[in-house]
CSV table of N, CA and C in Angstrom, one decimal:
chain,number,residue,atom,x,y,z
A,10,MET,N,0.9,-1.1,0.0
A,10,MET,CA,0.0,0.0,0.0
A,10,MET,C,0.9,1.2,0.0
A,11,ALA,N,0.6,2.2,-0.8
A,11,ALA,CA,1.4,3.4,-0.9
A,11,ALA,C,1.0,4.4,0.2
A,12,MET,N,2.0,5.1,0.7
A,12,MET,CA,1.8,6.1,1.7
A,12,MET,C,2.2,7.5,1.2
A,13,LYS,N,1.6,8.4,1.8
A,13,LYS,CA,1.9,9.8,1.5
A,13,LYS,C,2.6,10.4,2.7
A,14,LEU,N,3.7,11.0,2.4
A,14,LEU,CA,4.5,11.6,3.5
A,14,LEU,C,4.3,13.1,3.5
A,15,GLY,N,4.2,13.7,4.6
A,15,GLY,CA,4.1,15.2,4.7
A,15,GLY,C,2.7,15.7,4.5
A,16,GLY,N,2.4,16.9,4.9
A,16,GLY,CA,1.1,17.5,4.8
A,16,GLY,C,0.1,17.1,5.8
A,17,GLY,N,0.6,16.4,6.9
A,17,GLY,CA,-0.3,16.0,7.9
A,17,GLY,C,-0.4,17.0,9.0
A,18,SER,N,-1.4,16.9,9.9
A,18,SER,CA,-1.6,17.9,11.0
A,18,SER,C,-0.5,17.7,12.0
A,19,SER,N,-0.1,16.5,12.2
A,19,SER,CA,1.0,16.3,13.3
A,19,SER,C,2.2,15.8,12.6
A,20,ARG,N,3.3,15.9,13.3
A,20,ARG,CA,4.6,15.6,12.7
A,20,ARG,C,4.7,14.1,12.5
A,21,TYR,N,4.0,13.2,13.2
A,21,TYR,CA,4.2,11.8,13.1
A,21,TYR,C,3.0,11.1,12.5
A,22,THR,N,2.0,11.8,12.0
A,22,THR,CA,0.9,11.1,11.3
A,22,THR,C,1.2,10.9,9.8
A,23,ILE,N,0.9,9.8,9.3
A,23,ILE,CA,1.1,9.4,7.9
A,23,ILE,C,-0.3,9.2,7.3
A,24,ALA,N,-0.6,10.0,6.3
A,24,ALA,CA,-1.9,9.8,5.6
A,24,ALA,C,-1.8,8.7,4.6
A,25,GLN,N,-2.9,8.0,4.4
A,25,GLN,CA,-2.9,7.0,3.3
A,25,GLN,C,-3.2,7.6,2.0
A,26,ASN,N,-2.6,6.9,1.0
A,26,ASN,CA,-2.7,7.3,-0.4
A,26,ASN,C,-3.6,6.3,-1.1
A,27,SER,N,-4.7,6.8,-1.7
A,27,SER,CA,-5.6,5.8,-2.3
A,27,SER,C,-5.3,5.6,-3.8
A,28,ASP,N,-4.2,6.0,-4.3
A,28,ASP,CA,-3.8,5.8,-5.7
A,28,ASP,C,-3.3,4.4,-5.9
A,29,ILE,N,-3.6,3.8,-7.1
A,29,ILE,CA,-3.2,2.5,-7.4
A,29,ILE,C,-1.7,2.5,-7.9
A,30,ASN,N,-1.0,1.6,-7.4
A,30,ASN,CA,0.4,1.4,-7.8
A,30,ASN,C,0.4,0.5,-9.0
A,31,VAL,N,0.7,1.1,-10.2
A,31,VAL,CA,0.6,0.3,-11.4
A,31,VAL,C,1.9,-0.4,-11.8
A,32,THR,N,2.9,-0.3,-11.1
A,32,THR,CA,4.1,-1.0,-11.5
A,32,THR,C,4.0,-2.5,-11.5
A,33,PRO,N,3.4,-3.1,-10.5
A,33,PRO,CA,3.2,-4.6,-10.6
A,33,PRO,C,2.3,-5.0,-11.8
A,34,PHE,N,1.3,-4.2,-12.0
A,34,PHE,CA,0.4,-4.4,-13.1
A,34,PHE,C,1.1,-4.4,-14.5
A,35,VAL,N,2.0,-3.4,-14.7
A,35,VAL,CA,2.8,-3.3,-15.9
A,35,VAL,C,3.7,-4.4,-16.0
A,36,ASP,N,4.3,-4.8,-14.9
A,36,ASP,CA,5.3,-6.0,-15.0
A,36,ASP,C,4.6,-7.2,-15.4
A,37,VAL,N,3.4,-7.5,-14.9
A,37,VAL,CA,2.7,-8.7,-15.2
A,37,VAL,C,2.3,-8.6,-16.7
A,38,MET,N,1.8,-7.5,-17.2
A,38,MET,CA,1.4,-7.3,-18.6
A,38,MET,C,2.6,-7.6,-19.5
A,39,LEU,N,3.8,-7.1,-19.2
A,39,LEU,CA,5.0,-7.3,-20.0
A,39,LEU,C,5.4,-8.8,-20.0
A,40,VAL,N,5.2,-9.4,-18.9
A,40,VAL,CA,5.6,-10.9,-18.9
A,40,VAL,C,4.6,-11.6,-19.8
A,41,LEU,N,3.3,-11.3,-19.7
A,41,LEU,CA,2.3,-12.0,-20.5
A,41,LEU,C,2.5,-11.7,-22.0
A,42,LEU,N,2.9,-10.5,-22.3
A,42,LEU,CA,3.2,-10.1,-23.7
A,42,LEU,C,4.3,-10.9,-24.2
A,43,ILE,N,5.4,-11.1,-23.5
A,43,ILE,CA,6.5,-11.9,-23.9
A,43,ILE,C,6.2,-13.4,-24.0
A,44,ILE,N,5.4,-13.9,-23.1
A,44,ILE,CA,4.9,-15.3,-23.2
A,44,ILE,C,4.1,-15.5,-24.5
A,45,PHE,N,3.2,-14.6,-24.8
A,45,PHE,CA,2.4,-14.7,-26.0
A,45,PHE,C,3.3,-14.6,-27.3
A,46,MET,N,4.2,-13.7,-27.3
A,46,MET,CA,5.1,-13.5,-28.4
A,46,MET,C,5.9,-14.7,-28.7
A,47,VAL,N,6.3,-15.4,-27.7
A,47,VAL,CA,7.1,-16.6,-27.8
A,47,VAL,C,6.3,-17.8,-28.3
A,48,SER,N,5.1,-17.9,-27.7
A,48,SER,CA,4.3,-19.1,-28.0
A,48,SER,C,3.5,-19.0,-29.3
A,49,ILE,N,3.2,-17.9,-29.8
A,49,ILE,CA,2.3,-17.8,-31.0
A,49,ILE,C,3.0,-18.4,-32.2
A,50,PRO,N,4.3,-18.2,-32.5
A,50,PRO,CA,4.9,-18.9,-33.6
A,50,PRO,C,5.0,-20.4,-33.5
A,51,ALA,N,5.1,-20.9,-32.3
A,51,ALA,CA,5.0,-22.4,-32.1
A,51,ALA,C,3.6,-22.9,-32.3
A,52,ALA,N,2.6,-22.1,-32.1
A,52,ALA,CA,1.2,-22.6,-32.3
A,52,ALA,C,0.8,-22.7,-33.7
A,53,THR,N,1.4,-21.9,-34.6
A,53,THR,CA,1.0,-21.9,-36.0
A,53,THR,C,1.8,-23.0,-36.7
A,54,VAL,N,1.1,-24.1,-37.0
A,54,VAL,CA,1.7,-25.2,-37.7
A,54,VAL,C,1.5,-25.1,-39.2
A,55,SER,N,2.5,-25.2,-39.9
A,55,SER,CA,2.4,-25.1,-41.4
A,55,SER,C,2.1,-26.4,-42.0
A,56,ILE,N,1.1,-26.3,-42.9
A,56,ILE,CA,0.7,-27.5,-43.6
A,56,ILE,C,1.1,-27.4,-45.1
A,57,LYS,N,1.8,-28.5,-45.5
A,57,LYS,CA,2.3,-28.4,-46.9
A,57,LYS,C,1.1,-28.7,-47.9
A,58,LEU,N,0.9,-27.8,-48.8
A,58,LEU,CA,-0.1,-28.0,-49.8
A,58,LEU,C,0.5,-28.2,-51.1
A,59,ASP,N,0.0,-29.2,-51.8
A,59,ASP,CA,0.4,-29.4,-53.2
A,59,ASP,C,-0.6,-28.8,-54.2
A,60,LEU,N,-0.4,-27.5,-54.4
A,60,LEU,CA,-1.4,-26.8,-55.3
A,60,LEU,C,-0.9,-26.9,-56.7
A,61,PRO,N,-1.8,-27.0,-57.7
A,61,PRO,CA,-1.3,-27.0,-59.1
A,61,PRO,C,-0.8,-25.6,-59.5
A,62,PRO,N,0.1,-25.6,-60.4
A,62,PRO,CA,0.6,-24.2,-60.8
A,62,PRO,C,-0.5,-23.4,-61.5
A,63,ALA,N,-0.5,-22.2,-61.3
A,63,ALA,CA,-1.5,-21.3,-62.0
A,63,ALA,C,-1.1,-21.1,-63.4
A,64,ASP,N,-2.0,-21.5,-64.3
A,64,ASP,CA,-1.6,-21.4,-65.7
A,64,ASP,C,-2.5,-20.3,-66.5
A,65,GLY,N,-3.3,-19.7,-65.8
A,65,GLY,CA,-4.1,-18.6,-66.3
A,65,GLY,C,-5.3,-19.0,-67.1
A,66,THR,N,-5.6,-20.3,-67.2
A,66,THR,CA,-6.8,-20.7,-67.9
A,66,THR,C,-8.0,-20.7,-67.0
A,67,ILE,N,-9.1,-20.5,-67.5
A,67,ILE,CA,-10.3,-20.5,-66.7
A,67,ILE,C,-10.9,-21.9,-66.7
A,68,ALA,N,-11.2,-22.4,-65.5
A,68,ALA,CA,-11.7,-23.8,-65.4
A,68,ALA,C,-13.1,-23.8,-66.0
A,69,LYS,N,-13.4,-25.0,-66.7
A,69,LYS,CA,-14.8,-25.1,-67.2
A,69,LYS,C,-15.7,-25.4,-66.1
A,70,PRO,N,-16.9,-24.8,-66.1
A,70,PRO,CA,-17.9,-25.2,-65.1
A,70,PRO,C,-18.3,-26.6,-65.2
A,71,PRO,N,-18.6,-27.2,-64.0
A,71,PRO,CA,-19.0,-28.6,-64.0
A,71,PRO,C,-20.3,-28.9,-64.8
A,72,LYS,N,-20.3,-30.0,-65.4
A,72,LYS,CA,-21.5,-30.4,-66.2
A,72,LYS,C,-22.7,-30.7,-65.2
A,73,PRO,N,-23.9,-30.5,-65.5
A,73,PRO,CA,-25.0,-30.8,-64.6
A,73,PRO,C,-25.1,-32.3,-64.4
A,74,PRO,N,-25.3,-32.7,-63.1
A,74,PRO,CA,-25.4,-34.1,-62.8
A,74,PRO,C,-26.7,-34.7,-63.3
A,75,VAL,N,-26.8,-36.0,-63.2
A,75,VAL,CA,-28.0,-36.7,-63.5
A,75,VAL,C,-28.7,-36.9,-62.2
A,76,PHE,N,-30.0,-36.6,-62.2
A,76,PHE,CA,-30.9,-36.8,-61.0
A,76,PHE,C,-31.7,-38.1,-61.1
A,77,ILE,N,-31.6,-38.9,-60.1
A,77,ILE,CA,-32.4,-40.1,-60.0
A,77,ILE,C,-33.3,-39.9,-58.9
A,78,SER,N,-34.6,-40.1,-59.1
A,78,SER,CA,-35.7,-40.0,-58.1
A,78,SER,C,-36.2,-41.4,-57.9
A,79,VAL,N,-36.2,-41.9,-56.6
A,79,VAL,CA,-36.7,-43.2,-56.3
A,79,VAL,C,-38.0,-42.9,-55.6
A,80,MET,N,-39.1,-43.2,-56.2
A,80,MET,CA,-40.4,-43.0,-55.7
A,80,MET,C,-41.1,-44.2,-55.1
A,81,GLY,N,-40.6,-45.4,-55.5
A,81,GLY,CA,-41.1,-46.7,-55.0
A,81,GLY,C,-40.2,-47.8,-55.4
A,82,PRO,N,-40.6,-49.0,-55.0
A,82,PRO,CA,-39.7,-50.2,-55.3
A,82,PRO,C,-39.4,-50.3,-56.8
A,83,ASN,N,-40.4,-50.1,-57.7
A,83,ASN,CA,-40.1,-50.2,-59.1
A,83,ASN,C,-40.6,-48.9,-59.8
A,84,ASP,N,-40.5,-47.8,-59.1
A,84,ASP,CA,-40.9,-46.5,-59.6
A,84,ASP,C,-39.7,-45.5,-59.5
A,85,ILE,N,-38.9,-45.6,-60.5
A,85,ILE,CA,-37.6,-44.9,-60.5
A,85,ILE,C,-37.6,-43.9,-61.7
A,86,TYR,N,-37.2,-42.7,-61.5
A,86,TYR,CA,-37.1,-41.7,-62.6
A,86,TYR,C,-35.7,-41.2,-62.7
A,87,ILE,N,-35.2,-41.1,-64.0
A,87,ILE,CA,-33.9,-40.5,-64.3
A,87,ILE,C,-34.3,-39.2,-65.0
A,88,GLY,N,-34.2,-38.1,-64.2
A,88,GLY,CA,-34.7,-36.8,-64.7
A,88,GLY,C,-36.2,-36.9,-64.7
A,89,ALA,N,-36.8,-36.8,-65.9
A,89,ALA,CA,-38.3,-37.0,-66.0
A,89,ALA,C,-38.7,-38.3,-66.7
A,90,GLN,N,-37.7,-39.1,-67.1
A,90,GLN,CA,-37.9,-40.4,-67.7
A,90,GLN,C,-38.1,-41.5,-66.7
A,91,LYS,N,-39.1,-42.3,-66.8
A,91,LYS,CA,-39.4,-43.4,-65.9
A,91,LYS,C,-38.5,-44.6,-66.4
A,92,THR,N,-38.0,-45.3,-65.4
A,92,THR,CA,-37.2,-46.5,-65.7
A,92,THR,C,-37.5,-47.5,-64.6
A,93,SER,N,-36.9,-48.7,-64.7
A,93,SER,CA,-37.1,-49.7,-63.7
A,93,SER,C,-35.7,-50.1,-63.2
A,94,MET,N,-35.7,-51.0,-62.2
A,94,MET,CA,-34.5,-51.4,-61.6
A,94,MET,C,-33.7,-52.2,-62.6
A,95,ALA,N,-34.3,-53.0,-63.5
A,95,ALA,CA,-33.6,-53.8,-64.5
A,95,ALA,C,-32.9,-52.9,-65.5
A,96,ASN,N,-33.6,-51.8,-65.9
A,96,ASN,CA,-33.0,-50.9,-66.9
A,96,ASN,C,-32.2,-49.7,-66.3
A,97,LEU,N,-32.1,-49.7,-65.1
A,97,LEU,CA,-31.5,-48.5,-64.4
A,97,LEU,C,-30.1,-48.2,-64.9
A,98,ILE,N,-29.2,-49.1,-65.0
A,98,ILE,CA,-27.8,-48.9,-65.4
A,98,ILE,C,-27.7,-48.4,-66.8
A,99,GLY,N,-28.5,-49.0,-67.7
A,99,GLY,CA,-28.4,-48.6,-69.1
A,99,GLY,C,-29.0,-47.2,-69.3
A,100,ASP,N,-30.1,-46.9,-68.6
A,100,ASP,CA,-30.7,-45.6,-68.7
A,100,ASP,C,-29.8,-44.5,-68.1
A,101,VAL,N,-29.1,-44.8,-67.0
A,101,VAL,CA,-28.2,-43.9,-66.4
A,101,VAL,C,-27.0,-43.6,-67.3
A,102,ALA,N,-26.5,-44.6,-67.9
A,102,ALA,CA,-25.4,-44.5,-68.9
A,102,ALA,C,-25.8,-43.6,-70.0
A,103,ALA,N,-27.0,-43.8,-70.5
A,103,ALA,CA,-27.5,-43.0,-71.7
A,103,ALA,C,-27.7,-41.5,-71.3
A,104,ALA,N,-28.2,-41.3,-70.1
A,104,ALA,CA,-28.4,-39.9,-69.6
A,104,ALA,C,-27.0,-39.3,-69.4
A,105,LEU,N,-26.1,-40.0,-68.8
A,105,LEU,CA,-24.7,-39.4,-68.6
A,105,LEU,C,-24.0,-39.1,-69.9
A,106,ARG,N,-24.2,-40.0,-70.9
A,106,ARG,CA,-23.6,-39.7,-72.2
A,106,ARG,C,-24.2,-38.4,-72.9
A,107,LEU,N,-25.5,-38.2,-72.6
A,107,LEU,CA,-26.1,-37.0,-73.2
A,107,LEU,C,-25.6,-35.7,-72.5
A,108,SER,N,-25.4,-35.8,-71.1
A,108,SER,CA,-25.0,-34.6,-70.4
A,108,SER,C,-23.5,-34.3,-70.6
A,109,ASP,N,-22.7,-35.3,-70.7
A,109,ASP,CA,-21.2,-35.0,-70.8
A,109,ASP,C,-20.6,-36.2,-71.5
A,110,PRO,N,-20.5,-36.2,-72.8
A,110,PRO,CA,-19.9,-37.3,-73.5
A,110,PRO,C,-18.4,-37.5,-73.4
A,111,ASP,N,-17.7,-36.5,-73.0
A,111,ASP,CA,-16.2,-36.6,-72.9
A,111,ASP,C,-15.7,-37.2,-71.6
A,112,THR,N,-16.4,-37.1,-70.5
A,112,THR,CA,-16.0,-37.7,-69.3
A,112,THR,C,-16.4,-39.1,-69.2
A,113,PRO,N,-15.5,-40.0,-68.6
A,113,PRO,CA,-15.9,-41.4,-68.4
A,113,PRO,C,-17.1,-41.5,-67.5
A,114,LEU,N,-17.9,-42.5,-67.7
A,114,LEU,CA,-19.1,-42.7,-66.9
A,114,LEU,C,-18.9,-42.8,-65.4
A,115,SER,N,-17.8,-43.5,-65.1
A,115,SER,CA,-17.5,-43.7,-63.6
A,115,SER,C,-17.1,-42.4,-62.9
A,116,GLU,N,-16.7,-41.4,-63.7
A,116,GLU,CA,-16.2,-40.1,-63.1
A,116,GLU,C,-17.3,-39.1,-63.0
A,117,GLN,N,-18.5,-39.3,-63.5
A,117,GLN,CA,-19.5,-38.4,-63.5
A,117,GLN,C,-20.4,-38.4,-62.3
A,118,ARG,N,-21.0,-37.3,-61.9
A,118,ARG,CA,-21.8,-37.2,-60.7
A,118,ARG,C,-23.3,-37.7,-61.0
A,119,VAL,N,-23.8,-38.4,-60.0
A,119,VAL,CA,-25.2,-38.9,-60.0
A,119,VAL,C,-25.8,-38.5,-58.7
A,120,LEU,N,-26.9,-37.8,-58.7
A,120,LEU,CA,-27.6,-37.4,-57.5
A,120,LEU,C,-28.9,-38.2,-57.3
A,121,VAL,N,-29.0,-38.8,-56.2
A,121,VAL,CA,-30.2,-39.7,-55.9
A,121,VAL,C,-31.1,-39.1,-54.8
A,122,ARG,N,-32.3,-39.1,-55.1
A,122,ARG,CA,-33.3,-38.5,-54.2
A,122,ARG,C,-34.4,-39.6,-53.9
A,123,GLY,N,-34.7,-39.7,-52.7
A,123,GLY,CA,-35.7,-40.7,-52.3
A,123,GLY,C,-37.0,-40.0,-51.8
A,124,ASP,N,-38.1,-40.6,-52.1
A,124,ASP,CA,-39.4,-40.1,-51.7
A,124,ASP,C,-39.5,-40.3,-50.2
A,125,LYS,N,-40.3,-39.5,-49.5
A,125,LYS,CA,-40.4,-39.6,-48.0
A,125,LYS,C,-41.1,-40.9,-47.6
A,126,ASP,N,-41.9,-41.5,-48.5
A,126,ASP,CA,-42.7,-42.7,-48.1
A,126,ASP,C,-42.0,-44.0,-48.6
A,127,ILE,N,-40.8,-43.9,-49.2
A,127,ILE,CA,-40.2,-45.1,-49.7
A,127,ILE,C,-39.5,-45.9,-48.6
A,128,ALA,N,-39.4,-47.2,-48.8
A,128,ALA,CA,-38.7,-48.0,-47.8
A,128,ALA,C,-37.2,-47.8,-48.0
A,129,TYR,N,-36.5,-47.8,-46.9
A,129,TYR,CA,-35.0,-47.6,-46.9
A,129,TYR,C,-34.3,-48.7,-47.8
A,130,ALA,N,-34.8,-49.9,-47.7
A,130,ALA,CA,-34.2,-51.0,-48.5
A,130,ALA,C,-34.3,-50.7,-50.0
A,131,ASP,N,-35.4,-50.1,-50.5
A,131,ASP,CA,-35.5,-49.8,-51.9
A,131,ASP,C,-34.6,-48.7,-52.3
A,132,PHE,N,-34.4,-47.7,-51.4
A,132,PHE,CA,-33.5,-46.6,-51.7
A,132,PHE,C,-32.0,-47.1,-51.8
A,133,VAL,N,-31.7,-47.9,-50.8
A,133,VAL,CA,-30.3,-48.4,-50.8
A,133,VAL,C,-30.0,-49.4,-51.9
A,134,GLN,N,-31.0,-50.1,-52.4
A,134,GLN,CA,-30.9,-51.0,-53.5
A,134,GLN,C,-30.5,-50.3,-54.8
A,135,VAL,N,-31.0,-49.1,-55.0
A,135,VAL,CA,-30.7,-48.3,-56.1
A,135,VAL,C,-29.2,-47.8,-56.0
A,136,ILE,N,-28.8,-47.3,-54.8
A,136,ILE,CA,-27.4,-46.9,-54.6
A,136,ILE,C,-26.4,-48.0,-54.8
A,137,ASN,N,-26.8,-49.2,-54.2
A,137,ASN,CA,-25.9,-50.4,-54.4
A,137,ASN,C,-25.8,-50.8,-55.8
A,138,ARG,N,-26.8,-50.7,-56.6
A,138,ARG,CA,-26.8,-51.1,-58.0
A,138,ARG,C,-25.9,-50.2,-58.8
A,139,LEU,N,-25.9,-48.9,-58.4
A,139,LEU,CA,-25.0,-47.9,-59.1
A,139,LEU,C,-23.6,-48.1,-58.7
A,140,GLN,N,-23.3,-48.4,-57.4
A,140,GLN,CA,-21.9,-48.6,-57.0
A,140,GLN,C,-21.4,-49.9,-57.6
A,141,GLN,N,-22.2,-50.9,-57.7
A,141,GLN,CA,-21.7,-52.2,-58.2
A,141,GLN,C,-21.3,-52.1,-59.7
A,142,ASN,N,-21.9,-51.1,-60.4
A,142,ASN,CA,-21.6,-50.9,-61.8
A,142,ASN,C,-20.6,-49.8,-62.0
A,143,GLY,N,-19.9,-49.3,-61.0
A,143,GLY,CA,-18.8,-48.4,-61.2
A,143,GLY,C,-19.1,-46.9,-61.0
A,144,TYR,N,-20.3,-46.6,-60.6
A,144,TYR,CA,-20.7,-45.2,-60.4
A,144,TYR,C,-20.4,-44.9,-58.9
A,145,LEU,N,-19.3,-44.2,-58.7
A,145,LEU,CA,-18.8,-44.0,-57.3
A,145,LEU,C,-19.1,-42.5,-56.8
A,146,LYS,N,-19.4,-41.6,-57.7
A,146,LYS,CA,-19.6,-40.2,-57.3
A,146,LYS,C,-21.2,-40.1,-57.2
A,147,ILE,N,-21.7,-40.6,-56.1
A,147,ILE,CA,-23.1,-40.6,-55.9
A,147,ILE,C,-23.4,-39.6,-54.7
A,148,GLY,N,-24.3,-38.7,-55.0
A,148,GLY,CA,-24.7,-37.7,-53.9
A,148,GLY,C,-26.2,-38.0,-53.6
A,149,LEU,N,-26.5,-37.6,-52.3
A,149,LEU,CA,-27.9,-37.8,-51.8
A,149,LEU,C,-28.5,-36.4,-51.7
A,150,ILE,N,-29.8,-36.3,-52.1
A,150,ILE,CA,-30.5,-35.1,-52.1
A,150,ILE,C,-31.6,-35.3,-51.0
A,151,ASN,N,-31.7,-34.3,-50.1
A,151,ASN,CA,-32.7,-34.5,-49.0
A,151,ASN,C,-33.8,-33.4,-49.1
A,152,GLU,N,-33.9,-32.7,-50.2
A,152,GLU,CA,-35.0,-31.8,-50.3
A,152,GLU,C,-35.5,-31.8,-51.8
A,153,ASP,N,-36.6,-31.2,-52.0
A,153,ASP,CA,-37.2,-31.2,-53.3
A,153,ASP,C,-36.4,-30.4,-54.3
A,154,ILE,N,-36.2,-31.0,-55.5
A,154,ILE,CA,-35.3,-30.3,-56.5
A,154,ILE,C,-35.9,-29.1,-57.0
A,155,GLU,N,-37.2,-29.1,-57.3
A,155,GLU,CA,-37.9,-28.0,-58.0
A,155,GLU,C,-38.3,-26.9,-57.0
């Protein structure tokens, strides 16, 4: 506690000083500043990224995917065209060739949407049939497309 000397009524009375001594506060702040300055570079971990070189060309926008709607066990639509489980792979291949003939069929995106009343087994059967025939870029849609 700081004391004020002089200015009292008696020669031996010491009046209290209510001012805050900021020296310990400044010391603590400087120590914390040094700790943070030392620890921040160690906390930033660098991650090696293998980015392709910039060649200045503009990337082509992705082609629109093929939408498959599963409405029932044998009520499957590719876009607006109705198909069955037996004809599913052939119709998907035809739809993918129409949307993007240059890309291999296994590299193209297929989006599958299931009706809310469909059984889970029927929905998974369509996805399994696509995966067994090499279509691995399958996405699921959980809301109405239109």
